[in-house]
XYZ file of C-alpha atoms in Angstrom:
219
model
C 37.546 139.555 3.383
C 40.566 139.622 2.580
C 42.166 137.161 4.783
C 39.446 135.156 3.116
C 40.897 135.541 -0.572
C 43.978 135.276 0.489
C 45.055 131.278 -0.879
C 46.520 131.061 -4.696
C 44.306 129.120 -6.338
C 45.423 126.074 -6.730
C 44.293 125.790 -10.914
C 47.148 128.382 -11.681
C 49.214 125.985 -10.616
C 47.692 122.970 -12.772
C 49.395 121.170 -15.168
C 47.297 122.886 -18.827
C 48.835 126.644 -17.991
C 51.692 125.682 -16.569
C 52.966 123.530 -19.760
C 51.106 126.184 -21.816
C 53.173 129.240 -20.541
C 56.244 126.840 -20.782
C 55.666 126.372 -24.439
C 54.030 129.894 -25.300
C 51.167 129.199 -26.859
C 47.519 127.557 -26.290
C 44.824 126.778 -26.942
C 44.072 127.816 -22.928
C 40.373 128.510 -21.422
C 38.635 129.659 -18.596
C 35.881 126.895 -18.377
C 32.119 127.074 -16.992
C 30.840 124.102 -15.661
C 27.917 124.511 -18.418
C 30.597 123.844 -20.960
C 31.176 127.777 -21.673
C 34.979 128.349 -22.901
C 36.561 131.719 -22.373
C 39.498 131.905 -24.415
C 42.927 132.781 -23.125
C 45.578 135.111 -25.417
C 48.730 132.969 -24.319
C 50.184 133.743 -27.315
C 49.744 137.696 -26.643
C 51.185 137.388 -23.446
C 54.010 135.770 -23.563
C 54.736 138.171 -26.828
C 56.271 141.543 -26.757
C 53.829 144.191 -25.861
C 51.551 144.519 -28.366
C 50.079 148.725 -28.960
C 47.234 148.296 -26.970
C 50.105 147.164 -24.162
C 52.047 150.650 -25.091
C 48.550 152.566 -24.523
C 48.952 151.229 -20.807
C 52.635 151.069 -20.088
C 52.405 155.344 -21.509
C 50.259 155.965 -18.684
C 52.237 154.468 -15.814
C 53.358 157.196 -13.410
C 56.452 156.364 -10.518
C 56.458 152.658 -8.984
C 54.261 150.070 -10.879
C 52.852 147.117 -9.237
C 51.347 145.085 -12.268
C 48.897 142.372 -10.282
C 48.379 138.826 -11.951
C 51.722 139.926 -14.238
C 51.425 136.324 -15.898
C 55.119 135.715 -18.032
C 55.352 139.242 -17.101
C 55.683 141.540 -20.417
C 54.680 144.768 -18.871
C 57.010 144.381 -16.235
C 59.727 143.401 -18.300
C 59.047 146.397 -20.389
C 58.829 149.070 -17.776
C 61.897 147.998 -16.417
C 63.883 148.033 -19.457
C 62.891 151.759 -19.820
C 64.319 151.842 -16.000
C 60.985 152.252 -14.335
C 60.639 150.477 -10.972
C 57.953 148.028 -11.067
C 57.284 144.447 -9.656
C 55.080 141.617 -11.138
C 52.816 139.347 -8.547
C 51.350 136.160 -9.846
C 50.237 132.836 -8.069
C 51.645 131.219 -10.869
C 55.625 129.497 -10.364
C 56.184 129.426 -13.989
C 54.800 133.090 -14.555
C 57.041 134.395 -12.192
C 60.060 132.338 -13.354
C 59.130 133.811 -17.162
C 58.878 137.460 -15.536
C 62.542 137.103 -13.988
C 63.947 135.448 -17.231
C 62.580 138.537 -19.497
C 65.061 140.657 -17.096
C 61.224 141.048 -14.461
C 60.874 141.657 -11.073
C 58.354 139.044 -9.566
C 56.986 137.192 -6.393
C 54.971 133.974 -6.331
C 52.303 136.022 -3.937
C 48.398 136.658 -4.388
C 47.569 139.945 -4.343
C 45.786 138.869 -0.500
C 49.165 138.393 0.631
C 51.561 140.665 2.256
C 53.015 142.499 -0.058
C 56.106 144.630 -0.403
C 55.416 148.957 -0.514
C 52.082 148.191 0.600
C 50.525 151.639 0.234
C 53.682 153.568 -1.518
C 52.764 152.039 -5.108
C 51.697 155.143 -7.128
C 50.060 152.806 -10.093
C 48.365 149.212 -10.179
C 47.764 147.466 -13.057
C 45.082 144.231 -13.734
C 45.030 143.208 -17.034
C 44.111 140.481 -19.351
C 41.174 140.291 -17.720
C 42.385 140.609 -13.667
C 39.796 142.355 -12.734
C 38.331 138.996 -12.271
C 40.647 137.929 -9.887
C 39.354 136.316 -6.452
C 35.229 136.469 -8.023
C 35.008 139.778 -5.677
C 35.878 143.049 -7.709
C 34.654 144.703 -4.667
C 37.283 143.158 -2.215
C 39.970 143.287 -5.083
C 39.469 147.070 -5.200
C 39.775 147.554 -1.980
C 42.852 145.829 -1.604
C 44.226 147.642 -4.299
C 43.268 150.905 -2.782
C 45.486 149.397 0.375
C 48.445 149.432 -1.983
C 48.916 152.501 -3.902
C 49.184 155.762 -2.674
C 46.717 158.574 -2.167
C 45.893 159.739 -4.950
C 47.555 156.824 -6.691
C 46.355 155.189 -10.019
C 44.476 151.752 -11.358
C 44.767 151.249 -14.953
C 42.831 148.144 -15.471
C 41.198 146.004 -18.260
C 37.577 145.804 -18.824
C 35.497 142.954 -21.127
C 35.198 144.176 -24.466
C 30.991 144.167 -23.797
C 28.973 145.042 -21.163
C 28.935 142.126 -18.546
C 28.959 141.807 -14.817
C 29.484 138.311 -14.224
C 30.485 136.135 -11.107
C 31.672 132.372 -12.017
C 33.205 129.491 -11.213
C 35.633 128.595 -13.753
C 38.437 125.984 -14.093
C 41.842 126.398 -16.953
C 41.269 123.738 -19.443
C 43.624 122.699 -22.768
C 42.164 121.648 -26.007
C 42.724 118.134 -24.702
C 39.903 118.641 -21.681
C 42.280 118.393 -19.223
C 41.787 120.936 -16.377
C 43.137 122.317 -12.861
C 40.442 122.578 -9.596
C 37.922 125.509 -9.932
C 38.059 128.534 -8.175
C 35.703 131.660 -8.758
C 36.423 134.344 -11.012
C 34.939 137.269 -12.316
C 34.085 139.424 -15.473
C 32.955 143.221 -15.576
C 32.386 145.184 -18.373
C 33.773 149.478 -17.882
C 29.941 150.386 -16.449
C 30.709 147.642 -13.753
C 34.016 148.686 -12.617
C 33.437 152.283 -12.565
C 29.321 151.201 -10.664
C 31.634 149.189 -7.857
C 34.719 151.369 -7.718
C 33.522 154.676 -6.994
C 31.700 153.773 -3.211
C 35.144 152.436 -2.761
C 36.698 155.494 -3.149
C 38.344 155.142 -6.715
C 36.940 158.176 -9.127
C 37.450 157.946 -12.976
C 40.276 159.258 -14.421
C 40.199 158.336 -17.899
C 38.946 155.798 -20.517
C 40.084 153.985 -24.117
C 40.087 151.730 -26.605
C 42.819 150.323 -28.367
C 43.146 147.020 -30.403
C 39.646 146.453 -29.388
C 40.378 146.060 -25.744
C 39.046 148.614 -23.319
C 40.846 150.381 -20.515
C 40.141 152.346 -17.935
C 42.034 154.665 -15.527
C 40.882 155.079 -11.888
C 42.619 157.112 -9.161
C 42.476 156.679 -5.716
C 40.681 159.655 -3.320
């Protein structure tokens, strides 16, 4: 299953996403085939960490792997504090911006081979990244391979209860869009239900600035 999900979605190389990261602003959306749109918070991703982000950063322990790091605000903030951190993202532009901010990043899928597998103390899945690959169970199983026994996963969940598997495209306001790819959205209860059978135990939950988060500990 891991290898089946290893190819980086070409959609994140598409011009709408790359252009938004280069400019540091949207609007940008995930668009479902029925026309439903989920706004993507490009401006927030390209800014300094906000108060909600800081609640995540304060909970990081040891070496940190930021999965789907985007333009790298969290990786750069950790690096500025002298904390070992690595971002991984399938977008070359996201990786470039992360490095420009002083963070370390690799252009790679989480399902590809990564440095330090099994030795990361903390993993991050923020900004909706629990949806990567459209299969949360496969993603959580992969993260369990990456962290140390007893390692920590800090994940952001949807701000309402949902458990959805969908296919989406990255689109801008003009209608330009990349190719479609699988994605998922999970509320807190759905994430906890998915995580427990995979050897993750709840270690905390909190909300900051309307954004809900969960801490999970690998058994």
